[in-house]
mmCIF file of C-alpha atoms and ligand atoms in Angstrom:
data_model
loop_
_atom_site.group_PDB
_atom_site.id
_atom_site.type_symbol
_atom_site.label_atom_id
_atom_site.label_comp_id
_atom_site.label_asym_id
_atom_site.label_seq_id
_atom_site.Cartn_x
_atom_site.Cartn_y
_atom_site.Cartn_z
ATOM 1 C CA MET A 1 -25.168 34.851 42.569
ATOM 2 C CA SER A 2 -24.546 38.189 42.850
ATOM 3 C CA ILE A 3 -21.734 40.092 45.259
ATOM 4 C CA THR A 4 -22.328 43.504 47.145
ATOM 5 C CA PRO A 5 -18.991 44.775 48.016
ATOM 6 C CA ALA A 6 -18.521 44.170 51.156
ATOM 7 C CA GLU A 7 -15.907 45.597 53.609
ATOM 8 C CA ARG A 8 -15.452 44.329 57.615
ATOM 9 C CA SER A 9 -12.676 44.437 60.844
ATOM 10 C CA ALA A 10 -12.267 42.584 64.105
ATOM 11 C CA PRO A 11 -10.378 44.066 66.508
ATOM 12 C CA GLY A 12 -6.810 42.381 68.069
ATOM 13 C CA LYS A 13 -7.076 41.151 71.562
ATOM 14 C CA VAL A 14 -5.243 41.155 74.825
ATOM 15 C CA ILE A 15 -5.495 38.960 77.909
ATOM 16 C CA LEU A 16 -5.835 40.453 80.911
ATOM 17 C CA CYS A 17 -5.443 37.455 83.405
ATOM 18 C CA GLY A 18 -6.226 34.048 83.249
ATOM 19 C CA GLU A 19 -4.204 32.758 80.129
ATOM 20 C CA HIS A 20 -2.884 29.110 80.041
ATOM 21 C CA SER A 21 -5.150 28.107 83.193
ATOM 22 C CA VAL A 22 -8.321 28.866 81.123
ATOM 23 C CA VAL A 23 -7.244 26.154 78.911
ATOM 24 C CA HIS A 24 -7.814 24.072 81.779
ATOM 25 C CA GLY A 25 -11.402 24.683 83.327
ATOM 26 C CA ARG A 26 -10.439 28.288 84.983
ATOM 27 C CA PRO A 27 -11.832 31.460 84.091
ATOM 28 C CA ALA A 28 -10.244 34.032 82.138
ATOM 29 C CA ILE A 29 -10.332 38.231 81.149
ATOM 30 C CA ALA A 30 -9.657 39.047 77.682
ATOM 31 C CA ILE A 31 -10.343 42.748 76.539
ATOM 32 C CA PRO A 32 -10.391 44.044 72.392
ATOM 33 C CA ILE A 33 -8.027 46.381 70.735
ATOM 34 C CA SER A 34 -10.596 48.551 69.070
ATOM 35 C CA GLY A 35 -7.638 50.642 67.756
ATOM 36 C CA MET A 36 -5.939 48.024 65.399
ATOM 37 C CA ARG A 37 -7.190 45.553 63.248
ATOM 38 C CA ALA A 38 -7.660 43.490 60.837
ATOM 39 C CA HIS A 39 -9.490 44.374 57.464
ATOM 40 C CA ALA A 40 -11.408 41.652 54.969
ATOM 41 C CA ARG A 41 -12.678 43.286 51.626
ATOM 42 C CA VAL A 42 -14.590 41.842 49.114
ATOM 43 C CA GLU A 43 -15.644 42.721 45.769
ATOM 44 C CA PRO A 44 -16.989 41.240 42.222
ATOM 45 C CA GLY A 45 -14.846 39.191 40.523
ATOM 46 C CA PRO A 46 -15.103 37.567 36.952
ATOM 47 C CA PRO A 47 -17.487 35.375 35.617
ATOM 48 C CA GLY A 48 -16.292 31.971 36.318
ATOM 49 C CA SER A 49 -13.277 32.909 38.602
ATOM 50 C CA GLY A 50 -14.857 31.570 41.926
ATOM 51 C CA LEU A 51 -13.556 33.472 45.325
ATOM 52 C CA ARG A 52 -9.506 34.862 44.579
ATOM 53 C CA MET A 53 -7.814 35.168 48.247
ATOM 54 C CA ARG A 54 -5.247 38.766 48.786
ATOM 55 C CA ALA A 55 -3.433 37.896 51.817
ATOM 56 C CA SER A 56 -1.577 42.638 51.620
ATOM 57 C CA ASN A 57 0.535 42.277 54.042
ATOM 58 C CA LEU A 58 1.985 38.374 53.113
ATOM 59 C CA LYS A 59 1.970 39.560 49.443
ATOM 60 C CA ARG A 60 0.133 36.438 48.749
ATOM 61 C CA GLU A 61 -2.318 35.595 46.658
ATOM 62 C CA PHE A 62 -4.359 32.248 45.808
ATOM 63 C CA LEU A 63 -7.603 30.453 44.801
ATOM 64 C CA LEU A 64 -10.070 28.359 47.433
ATOM 65 C CA ARG A 65 -9.921 26.059 44.298
ATOM 66 C CA ASP A 66 -6.547 25.174 45.333
ATOM 67 C CA LEU A 67 -5.508 26.113 49.154
ATOM 68 C CA GLN A 68 -5.279 23.067 51.094
ATOM 69 C CA PRO A 69 -8.413 22.269 53.628
ATOM 70 C CA ASP A 70 -6.311 22.891 56.775
ATOM 71 C CA HIS A 71 -5.685 26.358 55.055
ATOM 72 C CA PRO A 72 -7.249 28.504 57.574
ATOM 73 C CA LEU A 73 -7.759 30.772 55.245
ATOM 74 C CA GLY A 74 -9.699 28.305 53.150
ATOM 75 C CA ARG A 75 -11.526 26.501 55.939
ATOM 76 C CA ALA A 76 -13.117 30.099 57.062
ATOM 77 C CA ALA A 77 -14.292 31.110 53.515
ATOM 78 C CA HIS A 78 -15.676 27.294 53.610
ATOM 79 C CA LEU A 79 -17.454 27.196 56.805
ATOM 80 C CA VAL A 80 -19.167 30.782 56.375
ATOM 81 C CA LEU A 81 -20.317 29.437 52.845
ATOM 82 C CA ASP A 82 -20.835 26.103 53.628
ATOM 83 C CA HIS A 83 -23.685 28.180 56.694
ATOM 84 C CA LEU A 84 -24.601 30.283 54.448
ATOM 85 C CA GLN A 85 -25.224 27.162 52.243
ATOM 86 C CA GLN A 86 -24.171 29.570 49.017
ATOM 87 C CA PRO A 87 -22.154 27.913 46.775
ATOM 88 C CA GLU A 88 -17.974 29.337 45.720
ATOM 89 C CA PRO A 89 -18.851 33.073 44.839
ATOM 90 C CA ASP A 90 -16.881 34.670 41.497
ATOM 91 C CA ALA A 91 -15.245 37.357 43.594
ATOM 92 C CA ILE A 92 -12.147 38.934 45.148
ATOM 93 C CA LEU A 93 -11.571 38.559 49.366
ATOM 94 C CA THR A 94 -8.606 40.826 49.749
ATOM 95 C CA LEU A 95 -7.040 41.090 53.446
ATOM 96 C CA TRP A 96 -4.599 43.416 55.908
ATOM 97 C CA SER A 97 -4.463 44.436 59.075
ATOM 98 C CA ASP A 98 -2.786 46.901 61.443
ATOM 99 C CA LEU A 99 -1.299 43.669 63.903
ATOM 100 C CA PRO A 100 1.373 41.930 64.639
ATOM 101 C CA ILE A 101 1.738 38.488 63.381
ATOM 102 C CA ALA A 102 1.802 35.373 66.375
ATOM 103 C CA SER A 103 2.180 37.759 68.739
ATOM 104 C CA GLY A 104 -0.340 37.158 71.025
ATOM 105 C CA MET A 105 -2.668 39.993 69.386
ATOM 106 C CA GLY A 106 -5.125 37.987 67.920
ATOM 107 C CA SER A 107 -4.164 38.902 64.475
ATOM 108 C CA GLY A 108 -4.947 35.548 62.522
ATOM 109 C CA ALA A 109 -8.689 35.474 64.790
ATOM 110 C CA ALA A 110 -9.523 38.585 63.874
ATOM 111 C CA ILE A 111 -8.652 38.329 60.082
ATOM 112 C CA THR A 112 -10.617 35.025 60.644
ATOM 113 C CA VAL A 113 -12.840 37.060 61.564
ATOM 114 C CA ALA A 114 -13.711 40.161 59.529
ATOM 115 C CA ALA A 115 -13.502 38.181 56.520
ATOM 116 C CA ALA A 116 -16.210 35.805 57.587
ATOM 117 C CA ARG A 117 -18.131 38.865 58.256
ATOM 118 C CA ALA A 118 -17.249 40.293 54.729
ATOM 119 C CA LEU A 119 -18.303 37.166 52.559
ATOM 120 C CA ALA A 120 -21.260 37.118 54.321
ATOM 121 C CA ALA A 121 -21.988 40.543 53.489
ATOM 122 C CA SER A 122 -21.174 40.191 50.138
ATOM 123 C CA LEU A 123 -24.215 37.514 50.273
ATOM 124 C CA ASP A 124 -26.373 39.454 52.037
ATOM 125 C CA SER A 125 -26.691 37.449 54.759
ATOM 126 C CA GLN A 126 -25.105 38.584 58.554
ATOM 127 C CA LEU A 127 -24.210 36.045 60.954
ATOM 128 C CA SER A 128 -23.883 36.391 64.687
ATOM 129 C CA ALA A 129 -21.081 37.037 67.184
ATOM 130 C CA ASP A 130 -21.690 33.370 67.519
ATOM 131 C CA ILE A 131 -21.085 32.187 64.061
ATOM 132 C CA VAL A 132 -18.418 33.921 63.747
ATOM 133 C CA SER A 133 -16.524 32.649 66.638
ATOM 134 C CA GLY A 134 -17.654 29.086 66.029
ATOM 135 C CA ILE A 135 -16.190 29.543 62.759
ATOM 136 C CA THR A 136 -13.244 31.742 63.582
ATOM 137 C CA PHE A 137 -12.498 28.354 67.057
ATOM 138 C CA GLU A 138 -12.598 25.967 64.139
ATOM 139 C CA VAL A 139 -10.049 28.150 62.469
ATOM 140 C CA GLU A 140 -8.292 28.478 65.287
ATOM 141 C CA LYS A 141 -7.814 24.601 66.239
ATOM 142 C CA ILE A 142 -5.776 24.707 62.781
ATOM 143 C CA HIS A 143 -3.304 27.007 64.398
ATOM 144 C CA HIS A 144 -3.261 26.741 68.333
ATOM 145 C CA GLY A 145 -3.898 22.509 68.665
ATOM 146 C CA THR A 146 -6.515 23.198 71.711
ATOM 147 C CA PRO A 147 -7.013 26.275 71.767
ATOM 148 C CA SER A 148 -9.693 27.090 75.041
ATOM 149 C CA GLY A 149 -11.748 29.451 72.986
ATOM 150 C CA ILE A 150 -10.849 33.288 74.103
ATOM 151 C CA ASP A 151 -9.593 34.278 71.480
ATOM 152 C CA ASN A 152 -12.281 33.995 69.029
ATOM 153 C CA THR A 153 -14.338 34.414 71.806
ATOM 154 C CA VAL A 154 -13.795 38.225 72.745
ATOM 155 C CA ILE A 155 -12.365 38.942 68.814
ATOM 156 C CA ALA A 156 -15.813 38.229 67.311
ATOM 157 C CA TRP A 157 -17.671 39.544 70.337
ATOM 158 C CA GLU A 158 -15.364 42.790 70.624
ATOM 159 C CA ARG A 159 -16.022 43.646 74.165
ATOM 160 C CA PRO A 160 -13.874 43.094 77.539
ATOM 161 C CA ILE A 161 -15.779 39.474 78.555
ATOM 162 C CA TYR A 162 -14.775 36.871 81.557
ATOM 163 C CA PHE A 163 -14.399 33.671 79.976
ATOM 164 C CA VAL A 164 -14.863 29.634 80.935
ATOM 165 C CA LYS A 165 -13.975 27.347 78.233
ATOM 166 C CA GLY A 166 -17.102 25.883 77.107
ATOM 167 C CA GLN A 167 -19.508 28.458 79.261
ATOM 168 C CA ALA A 168 -21.190 31.439 77.541
ATOM 169 C CA PRO A 169 -18.916 35.144 77.366
ATOM 170 C CA GLU A 170 -19.825 37.236 80.208
ATOM 171 C CA PRO A 171 -19.133 40.700 78.656
ATOM 172 C CA ILE A 172 -17.662 42.745 81.921
ATOM 173 C CA ARG A 173 -19.353 46.677 82.692
ATOM 174 C CA ILE A 174 -15.992 47.870 83.189
ATOM 175 C CA HIS A 175 -16.324 50.632 85.850
ATOM 176 C CA THR A 176 -13.371 53.335 85.237
ATOM 177 C CA PRO A 177 -11.555 53.335 82.028
ATOM 178 C CA PHE A 178 -8.103 52.409 82.510
ATOM 179 C CA HIS A 179 -4.565 52.252 79.986
ATOM 180 C CA LEU A 180 -3.246 49.514 79.292
ATOM 181 C CA LEU A 181 0.417 49.590 77.518
ATOM 182 C CA ILE A 182 1.400 46.296 75.512
ATOM 183 C CA ALA A 183 4.686 45.491 75.442
ATOM 184 C CA ASN A 184 6.636 43.178 73.150
ATOM 185 C CA SER A 185 10.004 41.839 74.135
ATOM 186 C CA GLY A 186 11.104 40.820 70.598
ATOM 187 C CA ILE A 187 11.365 36.755 71.863
ATOM 188 C CA ALA A 188 9.038 34.655 69.059
ATOM 189 C CA SER A 189 6.937 32.015 70.582
ATOM 190 C CA SER A 190 5.015 29.201 70.261
ATOM 191 C CA THR A 191 1.053 29.453 71.481
ATOM 192 C CA ARG A 192 1.031 25.769 71.116
ATOM 193 C CA GLU A 193 4.207 24.255 72.225
ATOM 194 C CA ALA A 194 3.769 27.062 75.593
ATOM 195 C CA VAL A 195 -0.079 25.036 75.723
ATOM 196 C CA ASP A 196 1.777 21.878 75.502
ATOM 197 C CA GLU A 197 4.383 22.885 77.474
ATOM 198 C CA VAL A 198 2.187 23.432 80.312
ATOM 199 C CA ARG A 199 0.131 20.406 79.843
ATOM 200 C CA ARG A 200 3.236 18.075 80.367
ATOM 201 C CA ARG A 201 3.751 19.989 83.568
ATOM 202 C CA TRP A 202 0.188 19.121 84.903
ATOM 203 C CA MET A 203 0.690 15.976 83.362
ATOM 204 C CA ALA A 204 3.816 15.083 85.758
ATOM 205 C CA THR A 205 2.730 16.741 88.784
ATOM 206 C CA PRO A 206 -0.903 17.515 88.940
ATOM 207 C CA SER A 207 -1.398 18.317 92.649
ATOM 208 C CA TYR A 208 1.649 21.320 92.212
ATOM 209 C CA TYR A 209 -0.288 22.201 88.775
ATOM 210 C CA ASP A 210 -3.808 22.490 89.891
ATOM 211 C CA VAL A 211 -3.532 24.619 93.157
ATOM 212 C CA VAL A 212 -1.402 27.073 90.755
ATOM 213 C CA PHE A 213 -5.059 26.958 87.885
ATOM 214 C CA ASN A 214 -6.789 27.329 91.883
ATOM 215 C CA CYS A 215 -4.744 30.594 93.173
ATOM 216 C CA ILE A 216 -5.146 32.416 88.986
ATOM 217 C CA GLY A 217 -8.578 31.648 89.210
ATOM 218 C CA ALA A 218 -9.262 33.154 92.234
ATOM 219 C CA ILE A 219 -7.511 35.903 90.984
ATOM 220 C CA VAL A 220 -9.287 36.103 88.067
ATOM 221 C CA ARG A 221 -13.130 36.632 89.758
ATOM 222 C CA ALA A 222 -11.643 39.031 92.573
ATOM 223 C CA ALA A 223 -9.662 40.941 88.358
ATOM 224 C CA ARG A 224 -13.115 40.789 87.605
ATOM 225 C CA ALA A 225 -14.983 42.157 90.668
ATOM 226 C CA ALA A 226 -12.162 44.954 90.784
ATOM 227 C CA ALA A 227 -12.884 46.028 87.274
ATOM 228 C CA GLU A 228 -15.998 46.480 87.684
ATOM 229 C CA GLN A 229 -15.779 48.505 90.417
ATOM 230 C CA GLY A 230 -12.707 51.061 89.267
ATOM 231 C CA ALA A 231 -11.212 49.619 92.211
ATOM 232 C CA LEU A 232 -7.515 49.735 89.884
ATOM 233 C CA GLN A 233 -5.266 49.839 92.467
ATOM 234 C CA ALA A 234 -6.210 46.333 93.319
ATOM 235 C CA LEU A 235 -6.213 45.030 89.878
ATOM 236 C CA GLY A 236 -2.891 45.756 88.943
ATOM 237 C CA THR A 237 -2.028 44.222 92.186
ATOM 238 C CA LEU A 238 -3.911 41.392 90.845
ATOM 239 C CA LEU A 239 -2.267 41.207 87.465
ATOM 240 C CA ASN A 240 0.984 41.351 89.778
ATOM 241 C CA GLU A 241 -0.021 37.891 91.688
ATOM 242 C CA ASN A 242 -0.934 36.540 88.095
ATOM 243 C CA HIS A 243 2.381 37.220 86.538
ATOM 244 C CA GLU A 244 4.133 35.550 89.739
ATOM 245 C CA LEU A 245 1.944 31.988 89.325
ATOM 246 C CA LEU A 246 2.716 32.358 85.287
ATOM 247 C CA ALA A 247 6.302 32.173 86.167
ATOM 248 C CA LYS A 248 5.873 29.021 88.510
ATOM 249 C CA MET A 249 4.206 28.089 86.276
ATOM 250 C CA GLY A 250 7.740 28.042 84.001
ATOM 251 C CA VAL A 251 6.114 30.030 81.205
ATOM 252 C CA SER A 252 8.334 33.598 81.785
ATOM 253 C CA LEU A 253 11.408 34.288 80.899
ATOM 254 C CA PRO A 254 14.476 36.522 82.291
ATOM 255 C CA GLN A 255 13.774 39.951 79.150
ATOM 256 C CA LEU A 256 10.108 39.406 80.373
ATOM 257 C CA ASP A 257 10.205 39.761 83.997
ATOM 258 C CA ARG A 258 12.210 42.481 83.293
ATOM 259 C CA LEU A 259 10.026 44.947 81.239
ATOM 260 C CA VAL A 260 7.265 43.828 84.289
ATOM 261 C CA GLN A 261 9.813 44.699 86.884
ATOM 262 C CA ALA A 262 10.897 48.105 84.646
ATOM 263 C CA ALA A 263 6.831 48.395 84.927
ATOM 264 C CA ARG A 264 6.292 48.565 88.331
ATOM 265 C CA ALA A 265 8.911 50.366 88.903
ATOM 266 C CA ALA A 266 7.935 53.346 87.198
ATOM 267 C CA GLY A 267 4.694 53.546 87.928
ATOM 268 C CA ALA A 268 2.462 51.228 86.638
ATOM 269 C CA LEU A 269 -0.397 49.887 88.769
ATOM 270 C CA GLY A 270 0.703 46.022 87.680
ATOM 271 C CA ALA A 271 1.855 44.586 85.232
ATOM 272 C CA LYS A 272 2.637 40.396 83.748
ATOM 273 C CA LEU A 273 3.015 39.145 80.641
ATOM 274 C CA THR A 274 -0.271 38.293 78.990
ATOM 275 C CA GLY A 275 -0.478 35.594 76.009
ATOM 276 C CA SER A 276 1.245 31.663 75.981
ATOM 277 C CA GLY A 277 4.504 33.573 77.686
ATOM 278 C CA GLN A 278 7.997 32.430 77.006
ATOM 279 C CA GLY A 279 8.099 35.342 74.962
ATOM 280 C CA GLY A 280 5.911 37.785 73.085
ATOM 281 C CA ASN A 281 4.412 40.465 75.322
ATOM 282 C CA ILE A 282 3.435 41.833 78.742
ATOM 283 C CA ILE A 283 0.760 43.987 79.982
ATOM 284 C CA ALA A 284 1.288 47.266 82.444
ATOM 285 C CA LEU A 285 -2.002 48.825 84.041
ATOM 286 C CA VAL A 286 -0.591 52.243 84.115
ATOM 287 C CA GLU A 287 -3.131 55.878 85.116
ATOM 288 C CA ALA A 288 -2.593 58.745 82.720
ATOM 289 C CA GLU A 289 0.072 60.145 84.289
ATOM 290 C CA THR A 290 2.581 57.272 84.778
ATOM 291 C CA LEU A 291 1.357 56.289 80.821
ATOM 292 C CA GLU A 292 4.816 58.053 79.148
ATOM 293 C CA PRO A 293 7.207 57.188 82.275
ATOM 294 C CA VAL A 294 5.976 53.637 82.242
ATOM 295 C CA ARG A 295 5.875 53.768 78.386
ATOM 296 C CA ASP A 296 10.073 54.801 78.249
ATOM 297 C CA ALA A 297 11.216 52.991 81.643
ATOM 298 C CA LEU A 298 9.760 49.280 78.807
ATOM 299 C CA VAL A 299 12.267 51.138 75.682
ATOM 300 C CA VAL A 300 14.890 51.302 78.671
ATOM 301 C CA ALA A 301 14.498 47.970 78.867
ATOM 302 C CA GLY A 302 14.071 46.314 75.999
ATOM 303 C CA ALA A 303 10.851 46.380 74.686
ATOM 304 C CA ALA A 304 11.316 46.278 70.864
ATOM 305 C CA THR A 305 7.755 47.713 70.666
ATOM 306 C CA VAL A 306 4.943 49.138 72.714
ATOM 307 C CA TRP A 307 1.482 49.303 72.230
ATOM 308 C CA HIS A 308 -1.207 51.865 74.283
ATOM 309 C CA THR A 309 -5.061 50.876 74.483
ATOM 310 C CA GLN A 310 -7.646 52.469 76.120
ATOM 311 C CA VAL A 311 -10.001 50.035 77.691
ATOM 312 C CA SER A 312 -13.086 51.710 78.121
ATOM 313 C CA THR A 313 -16.537 52.072 79.616
ATOM 314 C CA GLY A 314 -18.570 52.744 76.186
ATOM 315 C CA TYR A 315 -19.408 49.560 75.309
ATOM 316 C CA ASP A 316 -23.109 48.848 75.789
HETATM 317 O O1 PMV B 401 -2.576 33.469 72.059
HETATM 318 P P1 PMV B 401 -2.176 33.737 72.912
HETATM 319 O O2 PMV B 401 -0.509 34.591 73.146
HETATM 320 O O3 PMV B 401 -2.756 35.394 73.378
HETATM 321 O O4 PMV B 401 -2.029 32.855 74.150
HETATM 322 C C1 PMV B 401 -3.297 32.657 74.443
HETATM 323 C C2 PMV B 401 -3.575 32.240 75.751
HETATM 324 C C3 PMV B 401 -3.712 30.949 75.873
HETATM 325 O O5 PMV B 401 -4.602 30.807 77.610
HETATM 326 C C4 PMV B 401 -2.061 30.825 76.424
HETATM 327 C C5 PMV B 401 -3.913 29.179 75.113
HETATM 328 C C6 PMV B 401 -5.694 29.923 75.410
HETATM 329 O O6 PMV B 401 -5.949 28.782 73.973
HETATM 330 O O7 PMV B 401 -6.663 30.466 75.657
#
């Protein structure tokens, strides 16, 4: 079997609103971060070598045949080869990423999407966004246990999406481009633990948490309308309200609240934690004029790193 050298990439992501309640069947909105990406390259390997994988950022190298069945990269490669009904190729798959690991920016899902696409391309095949998303969902289960599917979906489709678990994603047409600042608290958080904790609380007091989840669902629907109409003030207010409900759910921290307050005080239209919480990142919705003051305020308030992404209209 001949290998065609191929290189592919996939974006990071951020959840605009609806995290956690999305695990419980309510809607959420996610945005690709096109400027920060994971990359994969496949080249022919020596005959009989099998598939060698190089994870450049981790400075690790391994052979597919040596990996345990629950190794994410091994699982991804097997799912692609099974889907294409191809045997293991003699090839070298090199992976690298601009995305920080375990930061809620979708680094694991982006690596899987890039790897799946590059491997398929090297076998002269192409995988649809739907198939890549499905493969990545299977791999995400190894990382997170019970993911909603939002990360693999937004990264495979690479466009803003309105997402409900188990339903086809609905692309959102952003009316007016806007800026997001993403600030890292410097506190590591585990998506799996945060999701399990919220599930335990919901099972202990379902009537309370169902109301919280429903309120967030209503916020997400309103946020979609605001994004589609260019009502950025309203969108900011909705993000603020979503943060207060996430705090009620118990997934915020004083450090995250401080970052959110600092962004708002410096002129952000709205700010909230993003992703699983209990650490990780916050996002701030800003206009071009307030981008720098809000960035400075986030650094003063203790942000370890601040990234910027523009959410544009040009996805069609
Ligand atoms: O991977 P994170 O940290 O962006 O969190 C994912 C969002 C959750 O809603 C908390 C989990 C999920 O699977 O949707």
